[in-house]
CSV table of C-alpha atoms in Angstrom, one decimal:
chain,number,residue,atom,x,y,z
A,14,MET,CA,-0.3,0.0,0.0
A,15,LYS,CA,1.5,3.2,-1.1
A,16,ILE,CA,1.2,6.0,1.4
A,17,HIS,CA,2.2,10.1,0.2
A,18,HIS,CA,3.1,12.2,3.3
A,19,LEU,CA,1.6,15.8,2.7
A,20,ASN,CA,2.0,19.2,4.6
A,21,THR,CA,-1.0,20.6,4.2
A,22,GLY,CA,-0.5,23.7,6.4
A,23,THR,CA,2.7,25.3,7.7
A,24,MET,CA,2.4,27.3,11.0
A,25,CYS,CA,5.2,29.8,12.2
A,26,PRO,CA,4.0,31.1,15.7
A,27,MET,CA,7.0,33.2,17.4
A,28,GLY,CA,9.4,31.3,19.8
A,29,ARG,CA,11.0,28.5,18.3
A,30,ARG,CA,12.8,27.4,21.2
A,31,LEU,CA,9.6,27.3,23.2
A,32,VAL,CA,7.8,25.4,20.5
A,33,ASN,CA,10.3,23.4,18.3
A,34,GLY,CA,12.7,22.7,21.3
A,35,THR,CA,15.5,24.3,19.3
A,36,GLY,CA,16.8,27.8,17.8
A,37,SER,CA,16.0,31.1,19.1
A,38,LEU,CA,13.3,32.7,21.5
A,39,PHE,CA,13.0,35.4,18.5
A,40,GLN,CA,12.8,33.1,15.6
A,41,ARG,CA,9.4,31.6,14.3
A,42,ALA,CA,8.9,27.9,14.9
A,43,ARG,CA,7.6,25.4,12.3
A,44,LEU,CA,4.6,23.2,12.6
A,45,VAL,CA,3.2,21.4,9.9
A,46,CYS,CA,-0.4,19.7,9.3
A,47,HIS,CA,0.8,16.2,8.4
A,48,CYS,CA,-1.6,14.4,6.5
A,49,LEU,CA,-1.6,10.8,4.7
A,50,LEU,CA,-2.6,10.2,1.2
A,51,ILE,CA,-3.3,6.4,0.8
A,52,GLU,CA,-3.7,4.3,-2.5
A,53,THR,CA,-6.2,1.4,-1.6
A,54,ASN,CA,-8.2,-1.0,-3.2
A,55,ASP,CA,-11.5,1.7,-3.0
A,56,GLY,CA,-9.6,4.6,-4.4
A,57,LEU,CA,-7.4,7.2,-2.7
A,58,ALA,CA,-8.0,7.7,1.2
A,59,LEU,CA,-6.8,11.1,2.8
A,60,VAL,CA,-6.0,11.0,6.3
A,61,ASP,CA,-6.9,14.7,7.9
A,62,THR,CA,-7.3,17.6,5.5
A,63,GLY,CA,-5.3,20.4,7.0
A,64,ILE,CA,-6.2,24.0,5.9
A,65,GLY,CA,-8.5,24.2,2.9
A,66,LEU,CA,-8.8,26.7,-0.1
A,67,GLY,CA,-12.0,27.8,1.8
A,68,ASP,CA,-10.1,28.8,4.8
A,69,ILE,CA,-7.5,30.4,2.5
A,70,GLY,CA,-10.2,32.4,0.9
A,71,ALA,CA,-11.6,33.8,3.9
A,72,PRO,CA,-9.1,33.3,6.7
A,73,GLU,CA,-11.2,35.1,9.2
A,74,ARG,CA,-13.4,32.3,9.4
A,75,LEU,CA,-10.2,30.3,11.3
A,76,GLY,CA,-10.6,32.9,13.9
A,77,ARG,CA,-8.4,36.1,14.3
A,78,ARG,CA,-6.9,34.8,17.4
A,79,TRP,CA,-6.1,31.3,16.2
A,80,VAL,CA,-4.2,32.9,12.8
A,81,ARG,CA,-2.8,35.6,15.1
A,82,GLN,CA,-1.0,32.8,17.4
A,83,THR,CA,-0.4,30.2,15.1
A,84,ALA,CA,0.3,32.5,11.8
A,85,PRO,CA,-0.2,30.1,9.2
A,86,ARG,CA,1.4,30.1,5.8
A,87,LEU,CA,-2.2,30.3,4.1
A,88,ASP,CA,-0.6,29.0,0.8
A,89,PRO,CA,-3.0,27.5,-1.6
A,90,ALA,CA,-0.2,25.1,-3.1
A,91,GLU,CA,-0.1,23.5,0.4
A,92,THR,CA,-3.6,22.2,0.5
A,93,ALA,CA,-4.8,18.7,0.3
A,94,VAL,CA,-6.6,19.0,-3.1
A,95,GLU,CA,-4.0,21.1,-4.7
A,96,GLN,CA,-1.1,18.4,-4.2
A,97,VAL,CA,-3.4,15.6,-5.2
A,98,LYS,CA,-3.5,17.2,-8.2
A,99,ALA,CA,0.2,17.9,-8.2
A,100,LEU,CA,0.6,14.1,-7.8
A,101,GLY,CA,-1.5,13.4,-11.0
A,102,TYR,CA,-4.7,12.8,-9.3
A,103,SER,CA,-8.4,14.3,-9.6
A,104,PRO,CA,-10.1,15.4,-6.2
A,105,ALA,CA,-12.8,13.0,-7.4
A,106,ASP,CA,-10.3,10.1,-7.0
A,107,VAL,CA,-10.2,10.6,-3.2
A,108,ARG,CA,-13.0,8.4,-1.8
A,109,HIS,CA,-12.7,8.6,1.8
A,110,VAL,CA,-11.3,11.4,4.1
A,111,LEU,CA,-10.7,9.5,7.6
A,112,LEU,CA,-10.5,12.7,10.2
A,113,THR,CA,-8.7,12.3,13.6
A,114,HIS,CA,-10.9,15.0,14.8
A,115,LEU,CA,-12.9,17.8,13.5
A,116,ASP,CA,-10.4,20.9,14.8
A,117,ARG,CA,-10.1,23.8,12.2
A,118,ASP,CA,-6.5,22.7,11.2
A,119,HIS,CA,-7.4,18.9,10.4
A,120,ALA,CA,-11.2,19.4,8.7
A,121,GLY,CA,-10.4,22.5,6.7
A,122,GLY,CA,-10.2,20.6,3.5
A,123,VAL,CA,-13.2,18.7,3.5
A,124,PRO,CA,-15.3,21.1,1.1
A,125,ASP,CA,-12.5,20.5,-1.2
A,126,PHE,CA,-13.5,17.0,-1.5
A,127,PRO,CA,-17.3,16.8,-2.0
A,128,HIS,CA,-17.7,13.2,-3.5
A,129,ALA,CA,-15.8,11.6,-0.6
A,130,ALA,CA,-17.3,9.8,2.2
A,131,ILE,CA,-16.0,11.9,5.6
A,132,HIS,CA,-15.4,9.0,8.5
A,133,VAL,CA,-15.3,10.4,11.8
A,134,HIS,CA,-15.8,8.9,15.5
A,135,ARG,CA,-19.6,9.6,16.3
A,136,ALA,CA,-18.7,11.0,19.7
A,137,GLU,CA,-16.9,13.8,17.8
A,138,TYR,CA,-19.7,14.5,15.2
A,139,ASP,CA,-22.1,14.4,18.0
A,140,MET,CA,-19.9,17.4,20.0
A,141,ALA,CA,-18.6,19.1,16.7
A,142,VAL,CA,-21.7,19.2,14.2
A,143,LEU,CA,-24.9,18.3,16.9
A,144,ARG,CA,-23.1,20.1,19.8
A,145,LYS,CA,-24.6,17.4,22.0
A,146,PRO,CA,-22.7,18.0,24.3
A,147,ALA,CA,-22.1,21.6,23.4
A,148,PRO,CA,-18.3,22.2,22.6
A,149,PRO,CA,-16.2,24.7,24.2
A,150,GLU,CA,-16.8,28.3,22.5
A,151,GLY,CA,-15.0,28.7,19.5
A,152,ARG,CA,-13.4,25.2,19.3
A,153,TYR,CA,-14.8,24.5,16.0
A,154,VAL,CA,-15.1,26.2,12.9
A,155,THR,CA,-18.8,24.8,11.4
A,156,GLY,CA,-18.3,26.5,8.0
A,157,GLN,CA,-15.7,23.7,7.4
A,158,TRP,CA,-18.9,21.4,7.1
A,159,GLY,CA,-21.5,23.7,6.1
A,160,HIS,CA,-21.9,22.0,2.5
A,161,GLY,CA,-23.3,18.8,4.2
A,162,PRO,CA,-20.7,16.0,3.7
A,163,ARG,CA,-21.3,12.6,3.5
A,164,TRP,CA,-20.9,11.3,7.0
A,165,THR,CA,-19.8,8.0,8.0
A,166,PHE,CA,-19.3,7.0,11.7
A,167,TYR,CA,-17.6,4.8,14.1
A,168,ARG,CA,-17.9,3.9,18.0
A,169,GLU,CA,-15.3,2.5,20.1
A,170,ALA,CA,-16.0,-1.3,19.0
A,171,GLY,CA,-14.1,-3.5,16.8
A,172,GLU,CA,-11.1,-6.0,16.6
A,173,ASP,CA,-7.9,-5.5,18.8
A,174,TRP,CA,-4.5,-3.8,17.6
A,175,PHE,CA,-1.7,-4.1,19.9
A,176,GLY,CA,-3.8,-3.9,22.8
A,177,PHE,CA,-5.9,-1.1,21.4
A,178,LYS,CA,-9.4,-1.4,20.3
A,179,GLY,CA,-9.4,-0.5,16.7
A,180,VAL,CA,-12.3,-0.4,13.8
A,181,ARG,CA,-11.7,-1.4,10.2
A,182,ALA,CA,-12.4,2.1,9.0
A,183,LEU,CA,-13.3,1.2,5.1
A,184,GLY,CA,-14.8,-2.0,6.2
A,185,ASP,CA,-13.8,-5.2,4.4
A,186,LYS,CA,-12.6,-3.6,1.1
A,187,GLU,CA,-9.5,-2.5,2.8
A,188,PRO,CA,-9.0,-4.3,6.1
A,189,ASP,CA,-5.3,-2.7,6.3
A,190,ILE,CA,-6.6,0.6,7.8
A,191,LEU,CA,-8.1,1.0,11.0
A,192,MET,CA,-9.4,3.7,13.2
A,193,ILE,CA,-8.1,3.7,16.8
A,194,PRO,CA,-10.1,5.7,19.5
A,195,LEU,CA,-7.5,7.8,21.4
A,196,ALA,CA,-9.7,10.3,23.1
A,197,GLY,CA,-8.5,13.2,25.3
A,198,HIS,CA,-7.4,16.0,22.9
A,199,THR,CA,-11.2,16.1,21.6
A,200,LEU,CA,-13.9,13.4,22.9
A,201,GLY,CA,-14.0,11.7,19.7
A,202,HIS,CA,-10.4,12.0,18.8
A,203,CYS,CA,-8.9,9.1,16.8
A,204,GLY,CA,-5.5,7.6,15.4
A,205,ILE,CA,-5.3,5.9,12.1
A,206,ALA,CA,-3.2,2.9,11.6
A,207,VAL,CA,-2.2,1.8,8.4
A,208,ARG,CA,-0.6,-1.5,7.2
A,209,SER,CA,2.2,-1.3,4.7
A,210,GLY,CA,3.6,-4.8,4.3
A,211,ASP,CA,5.0,-6.1,7.6
A,212,THR,CA,4.9,-2.7,9.4
A,213,TRP,CA,2.1,-0.2,10.5
A,214,LEU,CA,2.2,3.3,10.6
A,215,LEU,CA,-0.1,5.1,13.3
A,216,HIS,CA,-0.9,8.6,12.4
A,217,ALA,CA,-1.7,9.7,16.1
A,218,GLY,CA,-3.1,13.0,15.3
A,219,ASP,CA,-3.2,15.4,18.3
A,220,SER,CA,-2.4,12.6,20.8
A,221,TYR,CA,1.0,14.2,21.1
A,222,PHE,CA,2.6,17.4,19.9
A,223,HIS,CA,6.3,16.5,20.1
A,224,HIS,CA,8.4,13.5,19.4
A,225,ALA,CA,10.0,13.6,22.6
A,226,GLN,CA,6.9,12.9,24.5
A,227,LEU,CA,7.3,9.2,23.5
A,228,ASP,CA,10.7,8.8,24.8
A,229,PRO,CA,11.2,6.9,28.2
A,230,SER,CA,11.9,9.9,29.7
A,231,PRO,CA,9.2,12.5,28.3
A,232,ARG,CA,10.1,16.0,27.6
A,233,MET,CA,8.3,18.8,26.1
A,234,PRO,CA,9.0,22.6,24.8
A,235,LEU,CA,7.4,25.2,27.3
A,236,MET,CA,5.0,26.6,24.8
A,237,LEU,CA,4.1,23.7,23.1
A,238,GLY,CA,3.0,22.0,26.4
A,239,TYR,CA,1.0,25.0,26.9
A,240,PHE,CA,-1.0,24.9,23.7
A,241,GLN,CA,-1.6,21.3,24.4
A,242,ARG,CA,-3.1,21.5,27.7
A,243,LYS,CA,-5.0,24.4,26.6
A,244,GLY,CA,-6.4,22.2,23.8
A,245,ASP,CA,-7.3,19.1,26.0
A,246,MET,CA,-11.0,18.5,26.5
A,247,ASP,CA,-10.0,15.3,28.8
A,248,ARG,CA,-6.3,15.8,30.2
A,249,GLY,CA,-6.5,12.6,32.1
A,250,MET,CA,-7.8,10.5,29.2
A,251,ARG,CA,-5.3,12.1,26.6
A,252,ILE,CA,-2.3,11.4,29.2
A,253,ALA,CA,-3.3,7.8,29.4
A,254,ASN,CA,-3.7,7.4,26.0
A,255,GLN,CA,-0.1,9.0,25.5
A,256,ALA,CA,1.3,6.5,28.0
A,257,ARG,CA,-0.4,3.6,25.8
A,258,LEU,CA,1.5,5.3,22.8
A,259,ARG,CA,4.7,5.3,24.7
A,260,ALA,CA,4.4,1.6,25.7
A,261,LEU,CA,3.5,0.8,22.0
A,262,LYS,CA,6.5,2.4,20.9
A,263,LEU,CA,8.8,0.5,23.6
A,264,ASP,CA,7.4,-2.8,22.6
A,265,HIS,CA,6.8,-2.6,19.2
A,266,GLY,CA,8.7,0.1,17.7
A,267,ASP,CA,10.0,-2.5,15.1
A,268,ARG,CA,6.4,-3.3,13.8
A,269,VAL,CA,4.9,0.4,14.5
A,270,LYS,CA,6.0,3.9,13.6
A,271,ILE,CA,3.9,6.4,15.2
A,272,VAL,CA,3.7,10.1,14.1
A,273,ASN,CA,1.8,13.1,15.1
A,274,SER,CA,-0.2,16.0,13.1
A,275,HIS,CA,2.3,18.8,13.9
A,276,ASP,CA,5.9,17.8,14.7
A,277,PRO,CA,7.9,18.5,11.7
A,278,VAL,CA,10.6,15.9,13.2
A,279,ASP,CA,7.8,13.1,12.8
A,280,TYR,CA,6.9,14.4,9.1
A,281,GLU,CA,10.5,14.8,8.0
A,282,SER,CA,11.4,11.3,9.0
A,283,CYS,CA,8.5,9.9,6.9
A,284,ARG,CA,9.2,12.1,4.0
A,285,CYS,CA,13.4,11.0,4.1
A,286,GLY,CA,12.2,7.2,3.8
A,287,ALA,CA,12.0,6.4,7.2
A,288,HIS,CA,8.8,4.6,6.8
């Protein structure tokens, strides 16, 4: 199974040392929106969408405070839909979009793939779309799904995967793509596991923000840690799932590569052929 690694939104907040853990306090940091484009037996599948064309055309919908804090590049060439075209595909070739969650920097490109089935955990949909229960004020950008996408839902049930309870995200047509519940950052947050040959790639979304959080002695840049805590809907659950990911890396690192959504180190390790 071929996996393309895409950065669908570069963010450049101030304070590189406090965000990336290297460089100067006065340099701009670099964060990415790491998405996967997967060639499956049922067309293309996209894991997360990053920032979309609609966000770039009307950046105010992302929220002035969020734009000011994260300083996104807002380059149309970085959007998933333009990168799909650059790889020689049509946007209509993307049959499935699998979302780790519905935060603005993960679901912005949903309208750019109007023919795709949008896969999301039911708890995430209930809060973000139905507002049952009501989400924190300003958490979601509802305009990113105002066109009425074709939703497909998952709950916490399914086969076992390295001790996690997984779901066959694309059904029997593609048993090697699993949605793994990893709640905490949001209540319906999930990781997406993809098998390629004898190994797995787990896109863990925002379950952790910095690669050193999965080290035996975890560490985290100060400001990035603040952003992570501020974004937690259930901090205890996020910490517990992060510990499970740390154990997965320790016990099965030869069979499972784990990456997150925003760390450029994780992203570059995939781009350089580490997986």
